[in-house]
Tab-separated table of C-alpha atoms and ligand atoms in Angstrom:
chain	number	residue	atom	x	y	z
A	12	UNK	CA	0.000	0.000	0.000
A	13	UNK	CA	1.163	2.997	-0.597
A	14	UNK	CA	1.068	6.003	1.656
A	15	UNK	CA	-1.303	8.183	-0.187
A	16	UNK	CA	-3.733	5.391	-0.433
A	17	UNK	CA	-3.508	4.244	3.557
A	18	UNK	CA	-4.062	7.985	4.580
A	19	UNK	CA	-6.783	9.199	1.745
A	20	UNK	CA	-4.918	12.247	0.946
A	21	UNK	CA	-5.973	12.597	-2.898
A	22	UNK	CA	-8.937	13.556	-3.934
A	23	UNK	CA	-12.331	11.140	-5.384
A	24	UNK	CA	-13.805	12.764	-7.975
A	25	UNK	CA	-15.434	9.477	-8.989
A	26	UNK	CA	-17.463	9.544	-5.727
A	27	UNK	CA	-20.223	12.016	-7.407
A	28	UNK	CA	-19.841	10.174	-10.475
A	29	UNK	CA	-21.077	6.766	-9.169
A	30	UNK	CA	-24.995	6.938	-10.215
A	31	UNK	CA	-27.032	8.591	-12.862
A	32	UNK	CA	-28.903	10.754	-9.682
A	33	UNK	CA	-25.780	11.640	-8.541
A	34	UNK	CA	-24.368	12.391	-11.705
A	35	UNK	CA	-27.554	14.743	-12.023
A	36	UNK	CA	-27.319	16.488	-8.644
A	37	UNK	CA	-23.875	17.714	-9.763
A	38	UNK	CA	-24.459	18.857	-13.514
A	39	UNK	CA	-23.922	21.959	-14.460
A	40	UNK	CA	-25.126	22.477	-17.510
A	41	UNK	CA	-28.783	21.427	-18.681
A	42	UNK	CA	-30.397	20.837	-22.388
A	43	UNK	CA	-33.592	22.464	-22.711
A	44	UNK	CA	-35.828	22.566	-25.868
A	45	UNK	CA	-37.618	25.778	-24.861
A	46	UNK	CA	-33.895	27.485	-25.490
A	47	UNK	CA	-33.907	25.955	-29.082
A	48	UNK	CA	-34.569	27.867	-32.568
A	49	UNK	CA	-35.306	26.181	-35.126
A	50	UNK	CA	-34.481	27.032	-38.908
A	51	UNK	CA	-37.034	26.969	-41.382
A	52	UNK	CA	-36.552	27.237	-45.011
A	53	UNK	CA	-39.697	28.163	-46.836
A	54	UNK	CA	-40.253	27.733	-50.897
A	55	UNK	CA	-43.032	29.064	-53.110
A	56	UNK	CA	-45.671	26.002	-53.739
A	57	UNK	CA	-48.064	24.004	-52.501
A	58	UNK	CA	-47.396	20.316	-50.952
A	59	UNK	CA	-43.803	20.765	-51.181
A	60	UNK	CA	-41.562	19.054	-48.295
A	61	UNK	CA	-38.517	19.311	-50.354
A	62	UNK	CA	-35.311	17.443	-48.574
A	63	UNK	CA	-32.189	18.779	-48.729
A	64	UNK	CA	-29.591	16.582	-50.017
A	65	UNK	CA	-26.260	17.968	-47.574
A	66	UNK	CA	-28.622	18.249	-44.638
A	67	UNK	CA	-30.391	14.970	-44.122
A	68	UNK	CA	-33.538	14.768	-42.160
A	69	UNK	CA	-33.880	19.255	-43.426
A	70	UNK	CA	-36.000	19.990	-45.791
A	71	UNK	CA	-37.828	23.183	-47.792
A	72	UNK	CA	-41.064	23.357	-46.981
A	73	UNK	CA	-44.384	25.334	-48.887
A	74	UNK	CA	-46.382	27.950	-46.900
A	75	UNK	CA	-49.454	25.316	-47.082
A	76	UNK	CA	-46.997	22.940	-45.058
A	77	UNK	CA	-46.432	25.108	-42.273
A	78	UNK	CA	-49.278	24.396	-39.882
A	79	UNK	CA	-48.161	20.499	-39.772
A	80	UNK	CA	-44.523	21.705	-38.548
A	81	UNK	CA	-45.870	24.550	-36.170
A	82	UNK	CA	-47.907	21.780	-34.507
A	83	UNK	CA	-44.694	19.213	-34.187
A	84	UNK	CA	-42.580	21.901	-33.071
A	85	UNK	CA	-45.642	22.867	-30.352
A	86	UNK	CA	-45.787	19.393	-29.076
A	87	UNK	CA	-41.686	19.140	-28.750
A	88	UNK	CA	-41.588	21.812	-26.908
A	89	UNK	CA	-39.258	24.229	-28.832
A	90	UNK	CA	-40.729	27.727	-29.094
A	91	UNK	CA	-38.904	29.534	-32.103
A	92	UNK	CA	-38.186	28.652	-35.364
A	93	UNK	CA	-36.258	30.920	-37.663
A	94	UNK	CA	-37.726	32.079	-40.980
A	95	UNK	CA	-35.366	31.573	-44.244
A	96	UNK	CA	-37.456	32.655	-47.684
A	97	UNK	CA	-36.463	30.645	-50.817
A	98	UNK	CA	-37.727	33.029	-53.371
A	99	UNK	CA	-38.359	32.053	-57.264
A	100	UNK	CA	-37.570	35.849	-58.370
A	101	UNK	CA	-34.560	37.615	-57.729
A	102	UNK	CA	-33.008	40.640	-58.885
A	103	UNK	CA	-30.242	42.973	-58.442
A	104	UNK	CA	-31.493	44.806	-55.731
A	105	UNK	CA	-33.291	41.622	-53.986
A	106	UNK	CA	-36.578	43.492	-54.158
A	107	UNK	CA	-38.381	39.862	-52.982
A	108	UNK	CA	-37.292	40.707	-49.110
A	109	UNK	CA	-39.551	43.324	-48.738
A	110	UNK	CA	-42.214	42.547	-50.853
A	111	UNK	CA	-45.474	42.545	-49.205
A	112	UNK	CA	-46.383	39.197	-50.133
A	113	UNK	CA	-42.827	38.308	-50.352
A	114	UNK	CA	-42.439	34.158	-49.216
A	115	UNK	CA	-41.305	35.388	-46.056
A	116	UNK	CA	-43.718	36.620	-45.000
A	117	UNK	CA	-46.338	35.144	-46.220
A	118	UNK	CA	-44.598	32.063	-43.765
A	119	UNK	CA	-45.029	34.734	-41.277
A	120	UNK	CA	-48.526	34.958	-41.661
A	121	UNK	CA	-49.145	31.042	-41.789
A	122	UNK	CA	-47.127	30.066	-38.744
A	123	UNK	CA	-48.743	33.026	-36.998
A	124	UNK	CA	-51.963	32.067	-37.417
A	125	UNK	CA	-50.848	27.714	-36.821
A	126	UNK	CA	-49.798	29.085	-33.706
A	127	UNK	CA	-49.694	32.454	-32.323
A	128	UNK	CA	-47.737	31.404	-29.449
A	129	UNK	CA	-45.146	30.495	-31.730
A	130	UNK	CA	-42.170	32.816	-31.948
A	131	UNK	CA	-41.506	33.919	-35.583
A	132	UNK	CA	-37.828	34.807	-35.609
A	133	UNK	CA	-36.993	36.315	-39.671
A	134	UNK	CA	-33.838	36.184	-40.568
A	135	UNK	CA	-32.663	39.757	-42.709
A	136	UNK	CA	-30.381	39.538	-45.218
A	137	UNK	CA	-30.340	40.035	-48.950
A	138	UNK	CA	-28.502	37.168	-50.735
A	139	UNK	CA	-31.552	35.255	-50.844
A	140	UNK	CA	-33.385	37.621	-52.842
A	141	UNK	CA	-30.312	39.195	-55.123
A	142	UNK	CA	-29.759	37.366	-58.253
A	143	UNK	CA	-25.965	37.762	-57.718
A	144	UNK	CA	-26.106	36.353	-54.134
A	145	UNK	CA	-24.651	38.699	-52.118
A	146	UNK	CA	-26.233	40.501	-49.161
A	147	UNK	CA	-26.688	43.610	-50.622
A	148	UNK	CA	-26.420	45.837	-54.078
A	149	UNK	CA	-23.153	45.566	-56.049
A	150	UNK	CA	-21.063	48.711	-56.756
A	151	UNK	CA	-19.488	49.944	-59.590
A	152	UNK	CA	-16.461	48.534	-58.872
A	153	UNK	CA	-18.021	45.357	-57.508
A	154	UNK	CA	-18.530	45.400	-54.031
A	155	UNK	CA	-21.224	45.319	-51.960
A	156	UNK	CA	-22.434	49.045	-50.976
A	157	UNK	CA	-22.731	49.025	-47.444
A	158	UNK	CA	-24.831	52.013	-46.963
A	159	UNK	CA	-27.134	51.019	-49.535
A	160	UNK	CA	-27.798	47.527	-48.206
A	161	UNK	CA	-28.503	48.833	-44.544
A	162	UNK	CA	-31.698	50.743	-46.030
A	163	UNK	CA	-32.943	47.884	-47.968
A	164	UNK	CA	-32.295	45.613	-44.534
A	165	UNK	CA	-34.344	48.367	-42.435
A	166	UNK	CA	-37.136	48.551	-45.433
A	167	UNK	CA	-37.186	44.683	-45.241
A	168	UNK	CA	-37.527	44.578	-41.387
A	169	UNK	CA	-40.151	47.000	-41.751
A	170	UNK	CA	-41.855	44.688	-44.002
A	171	UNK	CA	-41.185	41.662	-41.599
A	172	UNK	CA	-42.890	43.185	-38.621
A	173	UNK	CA	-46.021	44.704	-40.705
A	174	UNK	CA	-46.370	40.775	-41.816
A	175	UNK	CA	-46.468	39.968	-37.680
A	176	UNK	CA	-42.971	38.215	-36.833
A	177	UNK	CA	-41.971	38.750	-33.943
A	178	UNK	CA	-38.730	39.202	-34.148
A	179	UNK	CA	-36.061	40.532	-36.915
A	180	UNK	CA	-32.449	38.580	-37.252
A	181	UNK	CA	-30.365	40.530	-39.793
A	182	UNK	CA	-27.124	38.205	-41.007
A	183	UNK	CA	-25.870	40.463	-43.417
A	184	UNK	CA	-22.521	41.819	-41.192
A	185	UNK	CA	-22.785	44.888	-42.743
A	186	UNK	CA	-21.794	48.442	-40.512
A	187	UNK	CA	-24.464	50.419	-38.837
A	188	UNK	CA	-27.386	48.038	-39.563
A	189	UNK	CA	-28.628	47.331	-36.490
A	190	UNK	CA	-28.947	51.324	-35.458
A	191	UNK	CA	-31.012	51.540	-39.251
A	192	UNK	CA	-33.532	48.878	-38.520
A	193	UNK	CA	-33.954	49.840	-35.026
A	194	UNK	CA	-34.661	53.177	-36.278
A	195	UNK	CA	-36.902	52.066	-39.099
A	196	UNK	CA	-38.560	49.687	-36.813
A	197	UNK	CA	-39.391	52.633	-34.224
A	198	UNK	CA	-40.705	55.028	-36.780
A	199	UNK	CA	-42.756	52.812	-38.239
A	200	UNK	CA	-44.620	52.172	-34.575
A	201	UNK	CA	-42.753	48.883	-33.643
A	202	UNK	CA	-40.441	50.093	-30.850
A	203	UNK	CA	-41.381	46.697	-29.302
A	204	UNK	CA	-39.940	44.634	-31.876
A	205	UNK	CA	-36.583	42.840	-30.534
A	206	UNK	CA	-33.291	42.632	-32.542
A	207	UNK	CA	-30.858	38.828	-32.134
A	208	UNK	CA	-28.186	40.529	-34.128
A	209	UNK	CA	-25.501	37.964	-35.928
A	210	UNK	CA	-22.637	40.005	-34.386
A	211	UNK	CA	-19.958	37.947	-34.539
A	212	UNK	CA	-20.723	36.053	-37.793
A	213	UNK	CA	-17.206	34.725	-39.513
A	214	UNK	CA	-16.668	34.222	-43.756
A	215	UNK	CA	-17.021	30.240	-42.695
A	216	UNK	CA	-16.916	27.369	-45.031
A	217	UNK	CA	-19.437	25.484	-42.545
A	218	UNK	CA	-22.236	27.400	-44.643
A	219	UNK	CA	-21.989	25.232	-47.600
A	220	UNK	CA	-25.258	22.977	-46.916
A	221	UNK	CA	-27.003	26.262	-46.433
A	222	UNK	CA	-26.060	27.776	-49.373
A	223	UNK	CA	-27.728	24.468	-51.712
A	224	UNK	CA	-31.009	24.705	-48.955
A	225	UNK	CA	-31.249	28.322	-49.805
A	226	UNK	CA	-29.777	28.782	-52.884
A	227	UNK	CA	-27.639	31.837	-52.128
A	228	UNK	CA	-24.411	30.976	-52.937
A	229	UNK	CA	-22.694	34.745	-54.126
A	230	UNK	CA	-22.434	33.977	-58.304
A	231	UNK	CA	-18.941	35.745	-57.991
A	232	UNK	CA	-16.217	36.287	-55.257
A	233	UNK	CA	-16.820	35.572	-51.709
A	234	UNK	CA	-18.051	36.922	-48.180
A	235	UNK	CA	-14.895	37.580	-46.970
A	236	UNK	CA	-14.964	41.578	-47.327
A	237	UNK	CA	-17.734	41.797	-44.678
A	238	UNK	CA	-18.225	38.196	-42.844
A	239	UNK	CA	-15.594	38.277	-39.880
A	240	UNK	CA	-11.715	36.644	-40.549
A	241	UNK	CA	-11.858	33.566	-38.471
A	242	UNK	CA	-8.371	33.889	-36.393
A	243	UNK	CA	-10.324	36.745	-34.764
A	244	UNK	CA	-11.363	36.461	-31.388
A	245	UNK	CA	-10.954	40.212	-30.188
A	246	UNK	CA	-12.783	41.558	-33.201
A	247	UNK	CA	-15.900	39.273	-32.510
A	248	UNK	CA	-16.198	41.309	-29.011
A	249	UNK	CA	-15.559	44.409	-30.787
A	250	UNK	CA	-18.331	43.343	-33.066
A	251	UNK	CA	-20.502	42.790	-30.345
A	252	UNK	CA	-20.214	45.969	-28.082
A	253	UNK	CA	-21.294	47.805	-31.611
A	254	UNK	CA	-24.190	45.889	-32.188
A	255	UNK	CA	-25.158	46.571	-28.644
A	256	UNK	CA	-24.397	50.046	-28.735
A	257	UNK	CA	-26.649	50.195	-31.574
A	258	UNK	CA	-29.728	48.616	-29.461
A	259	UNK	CA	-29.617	44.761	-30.082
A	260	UNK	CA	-31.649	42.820	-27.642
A	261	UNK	CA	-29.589	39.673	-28.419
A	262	UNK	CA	-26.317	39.205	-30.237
A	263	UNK	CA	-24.859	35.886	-31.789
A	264	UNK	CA	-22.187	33.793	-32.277
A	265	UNK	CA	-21.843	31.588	-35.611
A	266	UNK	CA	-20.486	28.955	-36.272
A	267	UNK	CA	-20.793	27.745	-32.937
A	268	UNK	CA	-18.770	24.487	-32.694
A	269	UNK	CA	-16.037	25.799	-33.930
A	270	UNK	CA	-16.447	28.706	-32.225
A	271	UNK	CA	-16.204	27.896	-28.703
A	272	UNK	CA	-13.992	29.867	-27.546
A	273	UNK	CA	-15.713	33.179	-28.911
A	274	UNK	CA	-18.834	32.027	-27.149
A	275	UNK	CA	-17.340	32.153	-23.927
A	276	UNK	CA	-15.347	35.229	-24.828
A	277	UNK	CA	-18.704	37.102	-25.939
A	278	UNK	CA	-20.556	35.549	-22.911
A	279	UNK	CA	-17.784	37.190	-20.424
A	280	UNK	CA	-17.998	40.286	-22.171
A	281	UNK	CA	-22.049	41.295	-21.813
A	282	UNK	CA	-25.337	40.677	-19.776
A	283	UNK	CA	-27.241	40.370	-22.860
A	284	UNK	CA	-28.806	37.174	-24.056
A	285	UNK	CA	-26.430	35.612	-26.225
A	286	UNK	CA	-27.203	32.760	-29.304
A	287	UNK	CA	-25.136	30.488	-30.915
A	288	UNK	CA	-25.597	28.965	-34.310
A	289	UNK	CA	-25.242	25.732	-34.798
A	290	UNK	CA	-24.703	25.924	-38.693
A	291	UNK	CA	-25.671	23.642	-41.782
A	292	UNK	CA	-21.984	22.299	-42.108
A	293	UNK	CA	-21.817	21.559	-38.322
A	294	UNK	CA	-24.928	19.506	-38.759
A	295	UNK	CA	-24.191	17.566	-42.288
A	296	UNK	CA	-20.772	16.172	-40.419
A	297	UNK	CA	-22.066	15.194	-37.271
A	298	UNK	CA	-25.534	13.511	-39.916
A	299	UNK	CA	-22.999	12.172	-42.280
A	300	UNK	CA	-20.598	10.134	-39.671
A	301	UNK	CA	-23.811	8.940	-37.799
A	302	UNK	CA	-25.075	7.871	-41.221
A	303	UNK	CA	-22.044	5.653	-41.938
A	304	UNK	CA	-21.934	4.129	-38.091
A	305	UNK	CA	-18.614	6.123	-37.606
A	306	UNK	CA	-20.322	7.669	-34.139
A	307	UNK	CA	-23.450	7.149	-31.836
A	308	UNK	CA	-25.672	9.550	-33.253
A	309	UNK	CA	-27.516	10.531	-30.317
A	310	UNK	CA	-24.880	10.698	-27.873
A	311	UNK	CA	-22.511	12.842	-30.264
A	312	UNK	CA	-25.386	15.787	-31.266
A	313	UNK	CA	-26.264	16.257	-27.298
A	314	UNK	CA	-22.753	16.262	-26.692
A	315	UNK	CA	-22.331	18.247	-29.167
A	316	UNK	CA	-25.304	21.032	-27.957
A	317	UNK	CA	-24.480	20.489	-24.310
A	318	UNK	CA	-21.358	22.059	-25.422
A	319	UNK	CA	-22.717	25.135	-27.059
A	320	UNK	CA	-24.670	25.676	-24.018
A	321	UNK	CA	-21.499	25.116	-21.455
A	322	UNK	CA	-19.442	27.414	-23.531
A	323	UNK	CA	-21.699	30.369	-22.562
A	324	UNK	CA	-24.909	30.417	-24.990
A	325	UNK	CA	-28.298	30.877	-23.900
A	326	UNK	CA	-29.971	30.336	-27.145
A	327	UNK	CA	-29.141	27.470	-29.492
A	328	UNK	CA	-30.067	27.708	-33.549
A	329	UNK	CA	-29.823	24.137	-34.509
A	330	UNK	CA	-31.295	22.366	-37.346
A	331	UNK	CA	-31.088	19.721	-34.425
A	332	UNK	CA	-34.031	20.871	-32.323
A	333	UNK	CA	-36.579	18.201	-33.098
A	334	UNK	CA	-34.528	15.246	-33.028
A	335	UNK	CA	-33.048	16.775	-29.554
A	336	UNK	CA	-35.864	17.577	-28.117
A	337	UNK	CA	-37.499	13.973	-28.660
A	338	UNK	CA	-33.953	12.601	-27.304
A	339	UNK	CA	-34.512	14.865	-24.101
A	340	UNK	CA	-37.822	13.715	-23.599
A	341	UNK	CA	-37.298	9.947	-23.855
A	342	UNK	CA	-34.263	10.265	-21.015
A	343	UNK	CA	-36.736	11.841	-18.774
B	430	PBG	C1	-27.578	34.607	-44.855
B	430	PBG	C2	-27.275	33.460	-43.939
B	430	PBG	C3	-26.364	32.409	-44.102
B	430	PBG	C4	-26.565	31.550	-43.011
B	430	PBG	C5	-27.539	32.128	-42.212
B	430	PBG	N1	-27.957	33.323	-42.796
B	430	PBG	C6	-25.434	32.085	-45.214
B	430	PBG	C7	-24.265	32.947	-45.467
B	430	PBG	O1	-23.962	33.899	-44.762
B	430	PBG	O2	-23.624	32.664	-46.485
B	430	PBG	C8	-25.852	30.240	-42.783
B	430	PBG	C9	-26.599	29.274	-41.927
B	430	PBG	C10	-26.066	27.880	-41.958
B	430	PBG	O3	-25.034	27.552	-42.580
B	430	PBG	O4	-26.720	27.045	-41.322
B	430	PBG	N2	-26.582	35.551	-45.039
């Protein structure tokens, strides 16, 4: 025997780990499905569930098919979904997003009516709508014109809130638009309308899937000349003291997974509510090595979100929602 063993002086850390009620006394960080969002993307149609080939399980749906998910989300338990349009016109100026009886929000409309308890979260951006793919009118010299973009993104929130979401998401990452919505949003009587600004959103190649589910992939160059560098970590606090300073009620994080660390950078650096996105490419690896039997499915995507959640996010976007929030329940 040795001496630390006949006089106990280390310390048992396994004690608390001896029992699944133990184990649950001592946990520190919980899964719930009323902090989930869950993305939507919605297509022009009727009786379309179209699936999307790099996001298995994801699929586009028609206005007419909205009711069906707002009641599955309702009886899951997750609260939010997050409103992608998939238009059939686009132009140069991506006139679609604030069309009246643009897709979006007609969506808007349906889910609202499904379920009014439902919260409608639209995502704002441009390279949906813009034939060229980019989130917001091309220059001259062929860059996108900030300054011009911000007052189509505050004409489409406008449009948003007239069509009843409840709250506007822009992911466009260009300067000053989260003090033109707000200010768009409060002239045009909805002061009460809440911001989750994309702060810290990086030019990440985990957006791939998303570009084929929404089909706004830019038709020349890149994002990199307004998404965020990805070696940054500083900048994506930077980023978010702006957007607050500007009047966002909640500011993100995305990617999240590989992103961790500017989670908990953001989360030590404000009181605000703070999301994380859990993006397309995140999801199609962790689908696609479950799919082949490389990892336990289950265990790996609640690992995975636990994560998000222990890193310092509140609110988790996750194309995982309904599949977690049926795990969660069964373990109860
Ligand atoms: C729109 C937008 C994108 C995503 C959310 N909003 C694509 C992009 O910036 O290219 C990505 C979401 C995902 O990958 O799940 N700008």
């Amino acid at each position: 025997m040795t001496i630390a063993t006949r006089t106990r002086d280390f310390a048992r850390t396994r004690r608390l780990r001896s029992s699944e009620a133990l184990r649950g006394l001592v946990r520190e960080t919980r899964l719930d499905p009323a902090s989930f969002v869950y993305p939507l993307f919605v297509t022009e149609g009727h009786g379309l569930r179209e699936p999307i080939e790099s996001m298995p399980g994801q699929a586009r749906l028609s206005t007419d098919m909205l009711a069906a998910e707002a009641a599955e989300l309702h009886e899951l338990g997750v609260r939010a979904v997050l409103l992608f349009g998939v238009p059939d016109y686009k132009d140069a100026e991506g006139s679609g997003a604030w069309a009246g009886d643009g897709i979006t929000q007609r969506a808007i409309a349906a889910l609202k009516q499904a379920d009014p308890s439902l919260a409608v979260i639209a995502d704002v951006c441009l390279c949906e709508y813009t034939d060229h793919g980019h989130c917001g009118p091309i220059s001259a010299r062929g860059e996108v014109e900030n300054d011009a973009a911000i007052e189509l993104l505050a004409q489409t929130s406008v449009s948003l809130a007239e069509a009843g979401v409840d709250m506007v998401a822009p992911s466009d990452m260009m300067d000053g638009r989260v003090a033109a919505i707000r200010g768009a949003l409060d002239e045009s009587g909805f002061a009460e309308l809440p911001i989750m600004a994309y702060s810290a959103k990086y030019a990440s190649a985990f957006y791939g899937p998303f570009r084929e589910a929404a089909d706004s992939a830019p038709q020349f160059g890149d994002r990199r000349g307004y998404q965020m560098d990805p070696p940054n970590v500083r900048e994506a606090v930077r980023e978010v003291a702006i957007d607050i300073a500007e009047q966002a009620d909640i500011v993100m994080v995305k990617p999240a997974l590989a992103y961790l660390d500017v989670v908990r950078a953001v989360r030590d650096s404000t009181e605000l509510p703070l999301a994380a996105y859990n993006v397309s490419g995140e999801y199609a690896m962790l689908k696609a090595a479950a799919a082949n039997g490389w990892i336990d499915e289950r265990g790996a995507i609640l690992e995975a979100l636990t994560s998000i959640r222990r890193a310092g996010a509140d609110i988790l976007l996750t194309y995982h929602a309904k599949e977690a929030a049926r795990w969660l329940r069964e373990t109860r």
